[in-house]
Structures are given as C-alpha cells and as structure tokens.
DNA sequence: TCATTTTTGTTAAACGTTTAATTGAATTAT
DNA sequence: ATAATTCAATTAAACGTTTAACAAAAATGA
C-alpha cells in the first residue's frame, strides 16, 4: 500500500530542500526562484501531495480548526440539532468557515467533560459557543485564551465577543403584540430561565409589557422547563386542561410554540380560534406550519454568518489577544401570520 | 501568559521521564509502578495537563477525528442541514462518537475541493458519507484507505461499508399504498435521479408498483430536481396548475412533500381533499404538520447510530483494512396519517 | 550463591511540518 | 577590482507526543 506523500518526498522529487517546498506551500514564493517554484508545483501535483495539518498545527500552533458548541439539556440526551434554529446557524457557519479554509468540529457538551478538553486537545483556533452554560464553564473558557464568539448569551466579559439580539426587546415585542390584540391572560412557555441567558431577557421583556399595560404578573402562567417540542406539547396540554382563562401564549422558541399548539389541539383547543400563540425565532418551519405561526423574527442565517465573520476577523488579525471584543446585534421584527386572533 | 502544560512539564513536576507519563496516559500503567502512577496523576492534575492530539496524531497516525460529509446541491448554496433528516442523523452520530472519544468534523462538500483534501489533511480515522456524489469522488475516497461508511448510497465496493434502507421497496410501498387507495395518476416529486442514489431506487419501486397495477408510466408525471422545500413548492404549484388529472403525489422526501402541499394549497388545491400526498422519511416535522403527513418511515436516529457503530467497529478493530464490509438495512413502514384520501 | 526473569525506569528516534540562521553565489555599488 | 548587498537555497532545531530499545534493580528459581 502506497504511503501518503510527505513534504520530504516532494522535496526529493523536485530536487530541492523541504524548506523550499514549505515556502511555496505557504505563499512565500518570493523566497524561491520562479524555476524552482515550477518544479515544486510539478512535484506536488505528481505525488498528489497534501499537507498534514497535524504537523503544521504543532509547529505553527494553529490548527485551522474551529469548535462549534451546542448546549445539551440536563438529561444529556436531547439531540443537539433538534431545533432547526441550530441547524440553520451551523449550516451557515460551516459554509463561511469553509470558504476561509477552516474546518468545523461540531460538539455537544455534556456535563462530565469540560469544554476545555476539546479546545486544548485539538488546538482550536477559535470557537463559537451557542447558548448558556454554568458559570464555571466560562471560567474555563477564559483560560484557553483563544478567540471566542458567544451566540445568545449575556456574559459580559472582555474575553468574549458576542452576537445576539435584544432579547428583552423581543420578549417585550411579543407580549406587547398580544396585549395590543386585547389579550390579558398571557402564558409564557419557555426553557429554564438562567442568569445571562436569552430566556431570562425575554422573560423580563414579557414582564415589562405586562407592567406597562397594568396587567398583574401571575407566576402561575409561566411554564418553564426546556426548549423542546415535547415540552411545548406538555405545556400546551396543561394550559388547556388547567388554565381555561388563558387566551394567549408566548413561547420563547418556535419549536416550543409548535409543541404548544399541538398540545392545545389535543386537549380540544383550536389555534387561533380558542387561544392565540406567538413564537420566537421564525425558523423556516414557522411559515410552513398550518396555521402559519405568528412569531418574532430574527435573521438566523445572518446570525450564523456574523458569528463566523466576527470570529474570522479576530482569528486572522495580527494579535488576536488585543482585538477589542465586539458585540453585534441583529434586528427583530414581528411577523404576523395566523396564530394570533384579536380578542 | 501561562503556556499550556506539556508532557515534559508533567514529567518534570512528577520527577520522572516523559515516557513514564506517556505510559500512564495511554493506559499502559503496568509499565509503571503504582507509586509513580500516583505521582504522575497528581502532576497531571496540578498542572491541568491535557494532551495535544496533533502531536499524538502525528506519531500514532490516528487522530480520533471522524469526518461527516453532507452533500450540497449543484448551486453549492443549499444549507447542509436544511433537511431535518440530516440534522437528526448528525446529532445521533455526534453523540455516539463523542461517547467513544472521537470528535466530528462536519463538512459540506463543494465541487471544487475534493473530499480527499480534508481527509488527508486532518488524518481522519474514518468518515461517514451521506448521499451520493460523482463517480470520481468515490475513486478518490478509495485512495485514502480509511474506514468509510456510506449512508444512503448504492455504491457497491469492498472499500466501503454501508447503511441504508431498501429504497426500491420503499418506493414501491409508497406508490402501492396510493394505488390501493384507488389512485392511478400519481406524480413523483424528487431530487435529481442519480445512478446508485436512493432516489433512483425509489423511482424504480414507484415504476414497479405502477406496472404491477397495469398503470401506464407517464414520464410527464415525474418532477425531478432537488431535495428541498423550495422545489417541492414549485412542483406542487406546477401540478395544481398544469396537471389537473393528477390525484396523488409521492414525494421522495418529507421536506419535499411539505413543499408540495404548500404549493398545491397556494394554487387552490387542498390536501387531502383535492389531492393526496405521501412523503418519505418521517422526519419529526411530518407528524407536527397540519395535516399530518402520511409517509414511509425509516428510523432516522437508528440509521445515524448504526452508521456510527459500524464505523467505530471498523476503526477499533485490529486491522481495519481487513474487516469485511458490512451492509446494514433499516426496516420501513408506512405511517398512515392525514394526507392521503381514498378515491 | 548465582543465573534468570521480571519490574521499573530512561533514552532517543520518529512522526511531518515550519522557520530562524546560515551559506554561497550573483549582483550592484564604489 | 573589491566591498557590500541581494538573492536563492540549505541546514537543523523545534513543536508535543509515542514507543522501541536499552539498562539497572529487584525478585525468583536452582
């Protein structure tokens, strides 16, 4: 079995030193005469030479590898890409990174092993971290000193760049929309409310909208557990069965909203006839669904692209340690569709 | 800024040679006295030492890295995870691989750069390839001599293991189901029919079902372009607008089926009242949708898991070159829901 | 007791790159 | 004609591991 060609093979074939080969490989062709450059290119081609990134990574201390981290729920069993929201972001991130010669390591993160491991093991050049994690996680993250872009978190730390949206505003928008349509008993269905997480902010926005409308905030109306279709379904049934006075629900993710609608329906409540629902995200499902989901749109693809761009910018700057952390915010709009009925 | 601890630091701290450290790191503790093992563990812990996989990869010629390759459509712009079918498989693959200490590089594959590149550059231990590619792609693939599992392709080659389903049977099942319900003018909406691809087989099954029922196969009834919601939508409109005699459509992917339904609806045809639709895959959307999609179910999660397991088995066997290629097939069932109406 | 085997440890080469330092030749300047 | 500079190429160390080969000490067997 033929072994893979190494830089030495190329050097020998071309009749030059490995250094020469390395120079042309790294675009420092000025170090080498045009003649030799040509010979080397021929050799590379003839031997089907492809550089070994592990070796390169060792000496350059740069791997051209980026980690993309997606949270997993408590039980550690939720599929990392269950929510199409993540799929869309990851797809866009992968595309952009690939265009710039980076590869992407996709990983969920489980409670046991720290994120640190993968980052150090693989000598990542950077990472994009989605969602929110225990505080200690970020402490570790800081230790590794690589460019990091946080998506959807409110961890303010000079060590991290962030891209996100104004979630408080989004929560406000959603709740306020329902209120304007005449609803007053508005449930909130959401994932666990964690400090510095998007859900917390949306929750705050929801409460502000209520307050401004002089609606008493009722803690019994918040259903807080996990961002999943299954939980939405559960909550939907609970609402239909136990809270007949509720006329509208705000789900902090479309995926959850769809579950809610299903749960409601199964307990005999039609949307929007009997009860209104508004979601958040505007995943592409939202418009496919029947009834089409009214929701707060964020530009998901753009979010992924921006995260990738931001990371690239830092990674490729001269001294990544010193580039000022940036924070990008994507605009938000209410998309009126079919799941909210004026009261 | 503190540098990362290396094995040398650990060795020095523990007062032993790097070899000793390496032995305990690699589970060869029998090479080392219990006393020293303890000292080394303490040193590792004290210094927060984490091994560098690039270096390890270099000498062991094994990277603990697996490539997961997803096809991109012609235009090279389709999101690799647009189809939740892929998301679900990838999620399951990632989980299983992570449990076994592997990391996953997720990549679309564009026309320009060959798959070979990433595989050699990164010294992948194995790869899972989804879907179907130009013939030359597989030739390259064979050159790299790493364990490969093909998902959803009919490339018969001793170099590859495969997991898939009986797509011809699936196509037959779907078409036959419609026929049994009394339909005779049945459209097929599908991605490009490529040799050795799943779509080709499903198409064959579709034709067999027609033949057995003595229905004339009409090429005008096959709408063949791409596996996307957008194309389904397009085809749905075309069918409604230009082929009023069609009473049922078989879409070879749920994602496409949902697009079809939407297109139909927008051209004034209701499903299933005016026209029936059956899909393929049973993505989780299928049951969430209204009307709930009748479809041919394959166990997607299981498919991902099996691919991962198969790959692990080969990668971890003594001599991967010699392990007999295996082919796994996942069973298929029709899931009757709400989008098919008897005629 | 001494030869043998086992245990525990170390040394150093190897993996495939990059790159600073060096060298010698060719060119330019004086 | 010679000194100074530029150009083109090479050498060799370094990156962080693993592991074969070796060595010394301890345990075992006769």
XYZ file of N, CA, C and O (backbone and C1' of nucleotides) in Angstrom, chain B residues 17 19 31 33 36 58-59, chain C residues 8-12 15-16:
77
model
N 10.417 10.444 33.732
C 10.625 10.702 32.309
C 9.291 10.880 31.591
O 8.247 10.459 32.084
N 8.398 9.351 29.084
C 7.904 8.023 28.708
C 6.947 7.490 29.761
O 5.858 7.006 29.448
N 3.282 -0.709 32.992
C 4.684 -0.413 32.738
C 5.312 0.436 33.850
O 6.483 0.793 33.771
N 5.279 1.735 38.138
C 4.923 1.326 39.498
C 3.768 2.154 40.045
O 3.626 3.327 39.692
N 4.597 5.638 41.224
C 4.837 6.623 40.176
C 3.529 7.020 39.506
O 3.318 8.188 39.192
N 0.266 12.719 15.006
C 1.458 12.606 14.166
C 2.135 11.254 14.349
O 2.392 10.542 13.387
N 2.400 10.927 15.592
C 3.175 9.705 15.791
C 2.308 8.448 15.739
O 2.730 7.418 15.220
P 6.687 -2.887 39.047
O 7.793 -1.872 38.544
C 8.783 -1.424 39.472
C 9.696 -0.485 38.737
C 8.992 0.738 38.147
O 9.501 1.879 38.822
C 10.538 -0.223 36.640
P 8.840 3.293 38.567
O 9.766 3.903 37.421
C 11.077 4.309 37.799
C 12.016 4.244 36.635
C 11.794 5.266 35.528
O 12.370 6.512 35.897
C 12.618 3.165 34.728
P 12.409 7.721 34.853
O 13.494 7.243 33.788
C 14.828 7.028 34.234
C 15.721 6.872 33.027
C 15.694 8.071 32.082
O 17.027 8.375 31.721
C 15.157 6.083 30.891
P 17.289 9.731 30.919
O 17.710 9.194 29.482
C 18.302 7.914 29.379
C 18.588 7.599 27.923
C 18.708 8.795 26.985
O 19.689 8.465 26.018
C 16.924 7.438 26.269
P 20.265 9.544 25.036
O 19.418 9.240 23.731
C 19.421 7.927 23.202
C 18.476 7.867 22.028
C 18.483 9.113 21.147
O 18.198 8.698 19.837
C 16.341 8.792 21.913
P 9.603 8.524 10.476
O 8.133 9.126 10.597
C 7.118 8.523 11.365
C 6.142 9.586 11.784
C 6.091 10.779 10.826
O 5.063 10.539 9.867
C 6.048 11.459 13.126
P 5.363 10.869 8.303
O 5.125 12.435 8.248
C 3.843 12.933 8.552
C 3.891 14.439 8.549
C 4.497 15.038 7.282
O 3.664 16.101 6.871
C 5.605 15.875 9.188
